[in-house]
Coordinates of C-alpha atoms and ligand atoms in Angstrom, one line a residue:
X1 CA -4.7 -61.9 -13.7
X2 CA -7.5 -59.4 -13.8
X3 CA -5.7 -57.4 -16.2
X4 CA -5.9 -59.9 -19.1
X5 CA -8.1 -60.1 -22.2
X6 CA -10.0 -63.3 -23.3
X7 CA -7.6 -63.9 -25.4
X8 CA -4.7 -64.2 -23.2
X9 CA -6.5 -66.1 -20.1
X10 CA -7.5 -68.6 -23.3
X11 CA -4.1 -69.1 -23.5
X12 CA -2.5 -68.9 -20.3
X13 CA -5.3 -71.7 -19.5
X14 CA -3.4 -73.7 -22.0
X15 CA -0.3 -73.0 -21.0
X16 CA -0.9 -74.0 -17.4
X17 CA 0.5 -70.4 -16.2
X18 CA -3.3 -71.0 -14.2
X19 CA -5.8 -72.8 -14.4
X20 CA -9.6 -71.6 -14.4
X21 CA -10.0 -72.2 -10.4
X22 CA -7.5 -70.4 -9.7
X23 CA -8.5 -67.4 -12.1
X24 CA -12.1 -67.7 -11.4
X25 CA -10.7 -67.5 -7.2
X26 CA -9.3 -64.4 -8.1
X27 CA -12.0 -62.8 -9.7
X28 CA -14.6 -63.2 -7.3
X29 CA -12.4 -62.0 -4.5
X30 CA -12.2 -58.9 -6.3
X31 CA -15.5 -58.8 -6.9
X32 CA -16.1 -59.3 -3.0
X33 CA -13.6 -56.5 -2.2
X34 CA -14.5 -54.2 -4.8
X35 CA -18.2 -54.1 -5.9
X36 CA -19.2 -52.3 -3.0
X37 CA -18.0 -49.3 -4.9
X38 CA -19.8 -49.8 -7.5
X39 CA -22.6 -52.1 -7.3
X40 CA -22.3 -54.2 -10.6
X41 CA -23.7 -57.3 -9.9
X42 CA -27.1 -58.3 -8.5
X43 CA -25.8 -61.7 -7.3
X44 CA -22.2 -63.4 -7.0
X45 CA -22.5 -66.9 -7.8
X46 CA -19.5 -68.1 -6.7
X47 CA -20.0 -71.7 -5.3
X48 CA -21.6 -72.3 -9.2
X49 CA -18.9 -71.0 -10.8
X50 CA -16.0 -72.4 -8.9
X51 CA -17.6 -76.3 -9.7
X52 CA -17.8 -75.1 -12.9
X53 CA -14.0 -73.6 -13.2
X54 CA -13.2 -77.2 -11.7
X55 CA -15.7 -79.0 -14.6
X56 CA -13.7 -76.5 -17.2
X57 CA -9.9 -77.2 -16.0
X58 CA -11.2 -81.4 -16.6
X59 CA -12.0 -80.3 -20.1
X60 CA -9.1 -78.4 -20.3
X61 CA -6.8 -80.9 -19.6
X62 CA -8.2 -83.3 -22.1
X63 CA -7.1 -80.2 -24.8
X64 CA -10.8 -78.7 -25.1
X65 CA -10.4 -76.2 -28.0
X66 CA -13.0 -74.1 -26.9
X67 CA -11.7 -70.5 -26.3
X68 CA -14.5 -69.9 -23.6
X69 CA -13.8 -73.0 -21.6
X70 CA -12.6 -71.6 -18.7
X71 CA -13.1 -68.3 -18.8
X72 CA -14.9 -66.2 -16.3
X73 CA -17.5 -64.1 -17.0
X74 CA -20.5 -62.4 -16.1
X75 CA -24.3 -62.6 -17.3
X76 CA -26.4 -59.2 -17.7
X77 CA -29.6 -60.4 -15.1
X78 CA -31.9 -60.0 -17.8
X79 CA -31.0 -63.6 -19.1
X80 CA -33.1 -66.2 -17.3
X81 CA -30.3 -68.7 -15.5
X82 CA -31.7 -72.3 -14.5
X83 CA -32.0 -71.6 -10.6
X84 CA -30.6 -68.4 -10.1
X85 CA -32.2 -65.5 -9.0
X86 CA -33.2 -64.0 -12.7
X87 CA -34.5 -59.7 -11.3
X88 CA -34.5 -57.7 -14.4
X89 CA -33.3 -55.1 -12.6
X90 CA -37.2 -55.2 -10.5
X91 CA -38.8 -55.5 -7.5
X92 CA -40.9 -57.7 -9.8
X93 CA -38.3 -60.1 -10.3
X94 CA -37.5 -60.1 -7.4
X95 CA -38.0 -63.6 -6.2
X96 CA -38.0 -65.1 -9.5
X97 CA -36.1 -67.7 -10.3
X98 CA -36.4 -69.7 -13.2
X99 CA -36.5 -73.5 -13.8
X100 CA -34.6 -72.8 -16.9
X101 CA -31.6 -71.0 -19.1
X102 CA -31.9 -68.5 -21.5
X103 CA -30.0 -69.7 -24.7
X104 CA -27.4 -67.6 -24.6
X105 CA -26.7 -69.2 -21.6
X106 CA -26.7 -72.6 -22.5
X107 CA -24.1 -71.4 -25.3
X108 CA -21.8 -70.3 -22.6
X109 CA -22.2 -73.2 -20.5
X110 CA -21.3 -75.6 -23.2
X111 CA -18.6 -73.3 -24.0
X112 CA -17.4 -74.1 -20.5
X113 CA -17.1 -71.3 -19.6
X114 CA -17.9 -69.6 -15.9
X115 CA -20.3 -67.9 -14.8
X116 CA -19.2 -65.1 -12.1
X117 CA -22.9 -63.8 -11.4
X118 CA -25.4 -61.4 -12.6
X119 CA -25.0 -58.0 -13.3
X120 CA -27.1 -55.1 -12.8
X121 CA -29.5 -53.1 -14.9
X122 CA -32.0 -50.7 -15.4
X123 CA -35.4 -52.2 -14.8
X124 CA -36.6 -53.8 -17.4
X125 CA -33.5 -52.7 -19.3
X126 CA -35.4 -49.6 -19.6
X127 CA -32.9 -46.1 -19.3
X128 CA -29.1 -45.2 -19.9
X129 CA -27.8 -44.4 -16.6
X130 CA -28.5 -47.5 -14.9
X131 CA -30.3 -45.3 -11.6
X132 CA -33.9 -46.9 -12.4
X133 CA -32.3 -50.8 -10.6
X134 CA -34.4 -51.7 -8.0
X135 CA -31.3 -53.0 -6.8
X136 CA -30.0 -49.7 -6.5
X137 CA -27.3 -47.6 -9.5
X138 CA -24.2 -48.7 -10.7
X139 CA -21.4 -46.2 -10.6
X140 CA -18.5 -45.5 -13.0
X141 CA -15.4 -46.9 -12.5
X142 CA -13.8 -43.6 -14.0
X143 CA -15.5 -41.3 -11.7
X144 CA -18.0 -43.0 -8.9
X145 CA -20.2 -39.7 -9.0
X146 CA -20.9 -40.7 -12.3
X147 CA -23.5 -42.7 -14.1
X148 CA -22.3 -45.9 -16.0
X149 CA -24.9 -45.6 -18.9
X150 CA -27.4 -48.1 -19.4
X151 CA -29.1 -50.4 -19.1
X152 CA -26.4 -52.9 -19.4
X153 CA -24.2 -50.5 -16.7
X154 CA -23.3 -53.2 -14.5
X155 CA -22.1 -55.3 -16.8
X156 CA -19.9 -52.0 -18.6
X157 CA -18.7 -50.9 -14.8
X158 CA -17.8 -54.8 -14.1
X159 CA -16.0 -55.0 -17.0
X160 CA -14.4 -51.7 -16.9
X161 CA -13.3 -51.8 -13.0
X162 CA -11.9 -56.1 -14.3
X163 CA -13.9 -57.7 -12.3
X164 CA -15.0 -59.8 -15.3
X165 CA -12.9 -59.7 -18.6
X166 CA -16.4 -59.8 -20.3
X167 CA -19.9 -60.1 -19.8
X168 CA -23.2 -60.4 -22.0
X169 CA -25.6 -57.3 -22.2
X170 CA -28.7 -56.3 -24.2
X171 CA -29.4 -53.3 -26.5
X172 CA -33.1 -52.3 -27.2
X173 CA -32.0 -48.4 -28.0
X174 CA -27.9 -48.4 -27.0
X175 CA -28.0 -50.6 -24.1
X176 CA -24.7 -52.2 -24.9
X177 CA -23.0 -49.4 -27.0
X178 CA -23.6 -46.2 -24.7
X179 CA -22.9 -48.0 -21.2
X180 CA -19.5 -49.6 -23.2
X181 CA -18.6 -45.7 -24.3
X182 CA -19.1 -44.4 -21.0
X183 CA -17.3 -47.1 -18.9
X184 CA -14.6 -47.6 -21.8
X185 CA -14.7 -50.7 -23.2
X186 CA -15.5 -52.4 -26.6
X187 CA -19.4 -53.8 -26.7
X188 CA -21.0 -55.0 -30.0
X189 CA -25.0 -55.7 -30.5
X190 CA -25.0 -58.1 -33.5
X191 CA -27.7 -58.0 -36.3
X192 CA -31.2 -58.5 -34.9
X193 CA -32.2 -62.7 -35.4
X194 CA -27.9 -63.4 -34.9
X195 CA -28.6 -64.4 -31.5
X196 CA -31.4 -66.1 -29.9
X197 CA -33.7 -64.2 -27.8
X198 CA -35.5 -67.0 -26.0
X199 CA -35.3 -66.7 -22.1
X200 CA -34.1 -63.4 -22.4
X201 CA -36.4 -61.2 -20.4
X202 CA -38.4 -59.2 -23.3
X203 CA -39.0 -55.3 -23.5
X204 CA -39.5 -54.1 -26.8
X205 CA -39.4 -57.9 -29.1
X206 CA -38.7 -56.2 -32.4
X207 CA -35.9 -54.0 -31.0
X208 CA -34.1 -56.2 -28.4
X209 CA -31.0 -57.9 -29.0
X210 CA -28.6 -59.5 -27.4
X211 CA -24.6 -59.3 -27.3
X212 CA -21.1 -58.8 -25.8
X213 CA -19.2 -56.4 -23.8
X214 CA -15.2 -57.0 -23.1
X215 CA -12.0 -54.9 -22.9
X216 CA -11.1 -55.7 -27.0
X217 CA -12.9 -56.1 -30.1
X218 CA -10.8 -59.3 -30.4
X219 CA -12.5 -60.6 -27.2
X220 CA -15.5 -59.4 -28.3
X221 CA -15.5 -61.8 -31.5
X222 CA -14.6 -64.5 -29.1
X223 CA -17.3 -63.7 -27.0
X224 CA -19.8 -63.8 -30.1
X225 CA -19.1 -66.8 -31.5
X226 CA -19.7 -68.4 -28.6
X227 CA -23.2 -66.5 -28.3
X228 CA -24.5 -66.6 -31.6
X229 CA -26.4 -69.3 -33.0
X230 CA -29.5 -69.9 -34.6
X231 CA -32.4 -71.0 -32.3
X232 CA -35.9 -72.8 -33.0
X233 CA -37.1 -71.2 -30.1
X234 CA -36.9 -67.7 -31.0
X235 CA -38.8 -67.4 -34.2
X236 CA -37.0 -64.1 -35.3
X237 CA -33.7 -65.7 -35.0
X238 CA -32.4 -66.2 -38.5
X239 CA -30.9 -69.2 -39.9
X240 CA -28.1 -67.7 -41.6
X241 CA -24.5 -69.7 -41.2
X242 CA -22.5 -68.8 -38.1
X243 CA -19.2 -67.0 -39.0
X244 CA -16.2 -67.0 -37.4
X245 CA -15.7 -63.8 -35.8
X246 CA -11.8 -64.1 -35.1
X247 CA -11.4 -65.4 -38.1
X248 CA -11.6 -61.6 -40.3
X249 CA -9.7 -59.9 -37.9
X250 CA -6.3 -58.5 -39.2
X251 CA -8.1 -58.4 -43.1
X252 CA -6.6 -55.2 -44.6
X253 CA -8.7 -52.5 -44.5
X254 CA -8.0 -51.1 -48.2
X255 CA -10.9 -51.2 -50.2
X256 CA -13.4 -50.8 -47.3
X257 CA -15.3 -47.3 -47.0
X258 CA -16.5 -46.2 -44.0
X259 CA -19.4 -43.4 -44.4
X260 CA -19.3 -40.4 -42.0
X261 CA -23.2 -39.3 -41.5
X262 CA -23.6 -35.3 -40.9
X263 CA -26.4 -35.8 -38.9
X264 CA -24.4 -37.6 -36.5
X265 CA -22.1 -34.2 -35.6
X266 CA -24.6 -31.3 -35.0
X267 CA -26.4 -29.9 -32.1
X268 CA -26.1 -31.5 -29.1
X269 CA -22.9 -33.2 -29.7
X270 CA -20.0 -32.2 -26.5
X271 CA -16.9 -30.5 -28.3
X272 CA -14.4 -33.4 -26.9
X273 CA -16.3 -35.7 -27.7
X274 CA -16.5 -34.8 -31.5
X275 CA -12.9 -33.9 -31.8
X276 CA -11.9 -37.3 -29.7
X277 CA -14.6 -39.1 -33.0
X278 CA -12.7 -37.0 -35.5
X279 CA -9.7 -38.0 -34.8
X280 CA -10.9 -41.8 -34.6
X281 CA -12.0 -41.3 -37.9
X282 CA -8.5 -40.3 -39.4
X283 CA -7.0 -43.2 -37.6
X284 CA -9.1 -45.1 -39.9
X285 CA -8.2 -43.3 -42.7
X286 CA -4.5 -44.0 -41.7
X287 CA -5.0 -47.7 -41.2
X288 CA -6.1 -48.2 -44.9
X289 CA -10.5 -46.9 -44.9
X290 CA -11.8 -44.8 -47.2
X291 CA -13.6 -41.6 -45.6
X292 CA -16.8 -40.5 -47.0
X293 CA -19.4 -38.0 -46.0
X294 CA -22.8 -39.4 -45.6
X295 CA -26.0 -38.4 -44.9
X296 CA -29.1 -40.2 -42.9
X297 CA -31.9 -38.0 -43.5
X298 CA -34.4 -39.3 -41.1
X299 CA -32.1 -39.3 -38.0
X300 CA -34.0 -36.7 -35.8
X301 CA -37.0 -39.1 -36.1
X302 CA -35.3 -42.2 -34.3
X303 CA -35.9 -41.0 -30.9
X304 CA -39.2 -39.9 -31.0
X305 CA -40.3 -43.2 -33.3
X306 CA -38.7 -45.7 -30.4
X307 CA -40.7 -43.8 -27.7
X308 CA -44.1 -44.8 -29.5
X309 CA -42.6 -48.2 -30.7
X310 CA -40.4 -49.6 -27.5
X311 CA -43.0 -48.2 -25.1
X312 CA -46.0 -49.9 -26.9
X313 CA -44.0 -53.1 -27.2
X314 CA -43.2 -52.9 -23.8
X315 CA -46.6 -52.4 -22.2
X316 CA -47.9 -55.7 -24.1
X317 CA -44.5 -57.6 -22.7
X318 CA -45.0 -56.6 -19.4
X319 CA -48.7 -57.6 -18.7
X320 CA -47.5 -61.1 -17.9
X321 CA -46.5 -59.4 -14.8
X322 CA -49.6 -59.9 -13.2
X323 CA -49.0 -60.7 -9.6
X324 CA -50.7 -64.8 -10.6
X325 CA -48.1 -66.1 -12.8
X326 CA -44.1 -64.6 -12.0
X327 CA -42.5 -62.9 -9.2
X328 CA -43.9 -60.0 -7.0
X329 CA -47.5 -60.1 -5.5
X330 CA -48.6 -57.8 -3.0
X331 CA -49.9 -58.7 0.6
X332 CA -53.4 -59.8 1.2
X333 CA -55.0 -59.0 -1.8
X334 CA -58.6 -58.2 -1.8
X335 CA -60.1 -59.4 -4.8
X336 CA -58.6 -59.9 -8.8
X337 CA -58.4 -56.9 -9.4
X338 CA -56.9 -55.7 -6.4
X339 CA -54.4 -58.3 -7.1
X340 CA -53.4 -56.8 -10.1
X341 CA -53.4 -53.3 -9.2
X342 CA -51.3 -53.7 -6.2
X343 CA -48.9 -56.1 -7.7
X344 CA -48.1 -54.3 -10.6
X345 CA -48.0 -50.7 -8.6
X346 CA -45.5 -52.0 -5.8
X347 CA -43.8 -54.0 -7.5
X348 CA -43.0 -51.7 -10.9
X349 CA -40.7 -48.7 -10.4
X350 CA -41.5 -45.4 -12.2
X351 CA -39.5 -45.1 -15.5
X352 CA -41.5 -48.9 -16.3
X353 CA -45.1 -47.6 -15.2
X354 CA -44.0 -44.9 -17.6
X355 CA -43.5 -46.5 -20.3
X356 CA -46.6 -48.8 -20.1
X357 CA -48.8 -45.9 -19.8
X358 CA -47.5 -44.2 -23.1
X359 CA -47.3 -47.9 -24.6
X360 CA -50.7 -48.3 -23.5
X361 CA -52.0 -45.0 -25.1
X362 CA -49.9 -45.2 -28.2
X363 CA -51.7 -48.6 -28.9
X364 CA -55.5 -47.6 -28.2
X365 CA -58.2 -47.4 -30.1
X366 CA -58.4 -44.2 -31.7
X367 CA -54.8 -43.4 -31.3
X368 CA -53.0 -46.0 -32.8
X369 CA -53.0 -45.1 -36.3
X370 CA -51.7 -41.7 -35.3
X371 CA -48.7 -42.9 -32.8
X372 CA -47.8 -46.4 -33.6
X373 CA -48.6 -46.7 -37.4
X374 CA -47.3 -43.2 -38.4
X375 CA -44.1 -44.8 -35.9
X376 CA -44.1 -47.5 -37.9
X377 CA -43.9 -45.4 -41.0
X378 CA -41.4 -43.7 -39.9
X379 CA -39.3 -46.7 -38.6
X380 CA -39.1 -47.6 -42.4
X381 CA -38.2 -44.3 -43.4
X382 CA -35.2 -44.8 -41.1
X383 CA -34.3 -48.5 -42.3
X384 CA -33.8 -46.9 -45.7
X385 CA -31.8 -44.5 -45.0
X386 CA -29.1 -47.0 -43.9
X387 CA -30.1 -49.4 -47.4
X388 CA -29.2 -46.5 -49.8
X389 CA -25.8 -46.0 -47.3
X390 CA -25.0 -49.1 -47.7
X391 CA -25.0 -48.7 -51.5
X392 CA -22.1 -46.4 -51.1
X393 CA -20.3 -47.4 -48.1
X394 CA -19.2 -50.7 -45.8
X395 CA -19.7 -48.8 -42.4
X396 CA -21.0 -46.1 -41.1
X397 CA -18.6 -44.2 -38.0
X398 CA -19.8 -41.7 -35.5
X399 CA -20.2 -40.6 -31.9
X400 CA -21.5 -43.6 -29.6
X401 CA -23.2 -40.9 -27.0
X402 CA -23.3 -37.1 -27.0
X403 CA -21.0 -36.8 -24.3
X404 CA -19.3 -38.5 -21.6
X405 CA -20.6 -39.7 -18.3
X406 CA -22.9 -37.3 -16.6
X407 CA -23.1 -37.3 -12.7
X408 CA -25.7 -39.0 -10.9
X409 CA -29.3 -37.2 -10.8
X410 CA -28.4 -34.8 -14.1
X411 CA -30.9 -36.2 -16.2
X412 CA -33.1 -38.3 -14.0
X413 CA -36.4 -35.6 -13.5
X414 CA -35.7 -35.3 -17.4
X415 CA -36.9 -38.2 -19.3
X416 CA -36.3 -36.3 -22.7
X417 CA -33.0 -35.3 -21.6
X418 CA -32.6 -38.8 -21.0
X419 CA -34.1 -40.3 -23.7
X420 CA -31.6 -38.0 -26.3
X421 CA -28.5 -40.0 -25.1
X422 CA -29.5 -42.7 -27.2
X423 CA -29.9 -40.3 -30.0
X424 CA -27.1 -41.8 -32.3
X425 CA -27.7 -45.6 -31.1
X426 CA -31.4 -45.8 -31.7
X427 CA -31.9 -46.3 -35.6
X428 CA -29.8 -49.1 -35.9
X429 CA -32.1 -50.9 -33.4
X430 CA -35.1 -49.6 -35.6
X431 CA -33.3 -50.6 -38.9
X432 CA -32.4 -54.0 -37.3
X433 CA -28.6 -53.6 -38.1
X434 CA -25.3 -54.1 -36.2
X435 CA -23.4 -51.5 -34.0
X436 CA -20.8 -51.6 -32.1
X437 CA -19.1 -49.1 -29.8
X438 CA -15.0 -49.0 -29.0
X439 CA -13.1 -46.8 -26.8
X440 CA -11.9 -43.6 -28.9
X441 CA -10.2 -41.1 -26.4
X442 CA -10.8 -39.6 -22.6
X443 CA -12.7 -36.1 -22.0
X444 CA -12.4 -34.4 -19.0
X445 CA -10.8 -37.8 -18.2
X446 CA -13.7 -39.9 -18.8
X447 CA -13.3 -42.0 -21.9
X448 CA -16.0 -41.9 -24.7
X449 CA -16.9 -44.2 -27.5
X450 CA -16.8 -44.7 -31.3
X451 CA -19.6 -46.2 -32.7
X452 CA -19.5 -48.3 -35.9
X453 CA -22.6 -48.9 -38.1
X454 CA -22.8 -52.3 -40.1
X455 CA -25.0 -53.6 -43.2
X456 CA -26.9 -57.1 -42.1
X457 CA -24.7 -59.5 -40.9
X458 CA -21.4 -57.6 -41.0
X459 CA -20.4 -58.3 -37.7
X460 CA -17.5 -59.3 -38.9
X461 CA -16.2 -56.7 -40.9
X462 CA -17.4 -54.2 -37.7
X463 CA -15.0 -56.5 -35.4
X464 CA -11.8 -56.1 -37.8
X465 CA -12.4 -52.3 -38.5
X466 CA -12.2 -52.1 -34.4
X467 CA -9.3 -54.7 -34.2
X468 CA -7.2 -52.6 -36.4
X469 CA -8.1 -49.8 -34.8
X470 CA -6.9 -50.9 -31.2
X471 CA -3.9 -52.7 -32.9
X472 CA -2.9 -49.1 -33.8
X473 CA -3.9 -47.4 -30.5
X474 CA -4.3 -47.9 -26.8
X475 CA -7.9 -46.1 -25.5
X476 CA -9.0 -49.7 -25.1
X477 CA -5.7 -50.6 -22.5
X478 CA -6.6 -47.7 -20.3
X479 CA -8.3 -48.2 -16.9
X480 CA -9.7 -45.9 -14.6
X481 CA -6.4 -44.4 -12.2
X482 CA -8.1 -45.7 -8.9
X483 CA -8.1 -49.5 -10.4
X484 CA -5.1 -51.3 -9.6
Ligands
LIG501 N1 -32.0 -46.1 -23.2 C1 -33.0 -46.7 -24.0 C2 -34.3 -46.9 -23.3 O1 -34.3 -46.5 -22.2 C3 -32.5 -48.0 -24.6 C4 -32.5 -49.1 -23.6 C5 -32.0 -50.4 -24.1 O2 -31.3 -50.4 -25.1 N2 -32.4 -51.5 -23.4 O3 -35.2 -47.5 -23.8

């Protein structure tokens, strides 16, 4: 059973082959046998999700049409989850637990669908190995000495080792796209404003976005339309008509041009990787795409703009952390501003106080013209490289990652190093755009990702280019050898 898509379990439900009990029994048995290898959730909610499989096979058998209902899957633990232990990823979190759900969660849950748990992250969704958890790192189903990616690695390595056909996940920089290439599996982060933010634990507000990781870009589309939605509550949420997702997929791809950037295949870029990309692309070109070369002048600015722009974002977000209102406070506090001090230092890991202190400078007096406006500047440069593409092409196809997963501790007393794995994810964040990333071929037998670049609200047309795609090929049907 653990081997199915969305799409199939959907189906099976109907048929009676199972019903969601029984599938939801499954799952979190594996999930109790198997996550000890690789950490990917913070917290099993089994009890929750077995009522809730017995709530969904009621619906079911009063012919609920909902392709969710029933299906189990897994929340990233960055989505706040009425009375369940909500961590971030923190030591900060690590008692909290709210009196409310996110809205992405509501979605699911009148989807009917289950909830197996929370995954793991990096801490405050902040890095792309997932080793920064409080809750210690996730590991790679591929290979256990590697890193998943991050910061959505728990939900990737869940996913990827099926112990949830899907799960929901978060992309600031390439949270969802770089974990999904290096565990590989399909992940999409839809336009910025498609999906509500509210009660989704904020790091950088004009970057963050929420959305889907699964074994198909079919489920993936399933997965979305449950998810999207436009929200009062989230005031960059846009109120643009929902689309269905499934509905586009299997459109011919003739007439669509998909735009190469050079940028995207220069230094930097591992050799497999860039020949497993390549020969993506001429899959594409095969199924019907036009290939054209591209160019996106401003690239090499995208990391260095989202340092200043996510890290002074962040450092604002974060001061509600204050040891008075949420989670952590330290012991006996002396006075105020011991309080703070203490709660903030124990109770925020390293790669966090980072980022607030850089935030924190980018944004003073005296500096902020020259860091966060000149970032902000330069943030617009990048947006319009992507307009004039889009004047010449539907999407835009390149590496997800520079290379596959790296083993544990490579990068982690390197925060450039680090920080240059997102180097192909970050603009679309900047630009606001969708990106999603599919499995494309194995490296040293360790898969890697395509990513696809869309215009505004082209979900859609990202989700059929991928369908086709994996209609024609089978990267996305491979599991790690030690998964049975
Ligand atoms: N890796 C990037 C960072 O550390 C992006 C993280 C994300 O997308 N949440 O900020």
């Amino acid at each position: 059973m653990h081997k199915l898509t969305i799409a199939e379990i959907a189906r099976k439900l109907r048929s009676k082959e199972f019903s969601s009990e029984e599938i939801t029994r499954h799952l979190l048995q594996r999930i109790s046998e198997l996550d000890t290898r690789y950490n990917s959730f913070v917290t099993v909610t089994a009890e929750q999700a077995i009522a809730q499989a017995k709530q969904a096979d009621t619906r079911l058998a009063s012919g609920d049409t909902e392709p969710m209902c029933g299906v189990p899957f897994a929340h990233k633990d960055i989505f706040c989850t009425n009375s369940v232990l909500t961590t971030c990823g923190s030591k900060m979190l690590s008692n909290f637990v709210p009196p409310y759900d996110a809205c992405v969660v509501t979605n699911f849950k009148n989807a009917g669908a289950v909830m197996l748990g929370k995954t793991n992250m990096d801490e405050f969704a902040m890095g792309s190995s997932n080793e920064t958890s409080y809750y210690g790192p996730v590991k790679n189903p591929w290979d256990t000495n590697c890193v998943p990616g991050g910061s959505s690695g728990g939900s990737a390595a869940a996913v990827a080792a099926l112990l949830a056909p899907g799960a929901t996940a978060t992309d600031t920089g390439g949270s969802i796209r770089q974990p999904a290439a290096l565990c590989g599996i399909t992940g999409i982060k839809p336009t910025y404003g498609r999906v509500s933010r509210w009660g989704m634990i904020a790091f950088a507000s004009s970057l963050d976005q929420a959305g889907v990781m699964a074994k198909s870009a079919e489920d993936a589309a399933i997965m979305l339309n449950t998810m999207a939605s436009f929200d009062e509550k989230d005031s960059t949420c846009v109120d643009q008509p929902l689309e269905d997702y499934t509905a586009g997929l299997g459109n011919p791809l003739a007439g669509v041009t998909v735009g190469i950037p050079k940028e995207y295949f220069g230094e930097g870029l591992n050799a497999g990787t860039q020949a497993a990309v390549e020969a993506a692309i001429k899959e594409l070109e095969k199924a019907g795409a036009k290939i054209k070369s591209i160019s996106l002048p401003h690239t090499h600015l995208a990391v260095p703009a989202y340092y200043v722009i996510a890290p002074a974002e962040c450092s604002a977000n974060l001061s509600r952390f204050d040891g008075v209102r949420y989670g952590y406070r330290c012991d006996e506090p002396k006075d105020l501003e011991d309080l703070y001090k203490r709660s903030r230092g124990e109770g925020f890991g390293d790669e966090v106080k980072r980022r607030i202190l850089v935030g924190t400078y980018c944004l003073s007096a005296g500096y902020y013209d020259a860091y966060y406006g000149k970032a902000q500047v330069v943030r617009r440069l990048i947006k319009q490289d992507f307009v004039e593409a889009f004047k010449e092409v539907d999407v835009i196809a390149g590496p997800t990652s520079p290379s596959p997963a790296f083993q544990f501790g490579a990068k982690s007393d390197d925060p450039v190093a680090m920080y240059l794995e997102d180097i192909y994810t970050i603009a679309t964040n900047l630009a606001g755009l969708p990106g999603m990333s599919l499995p494309c071929g194995l490296v040293d037998d360790k898969p890697v990702g395509l990513q696809l670049i869309g215009n505004y609200f082209a979900e859609g047309k990202l989700l059929n280019l991928a369908h086709q795609f994996q209609q024609a090929t089978d990267f996305h049907s491979l599991a790690p050898a030690s998964i049975a």
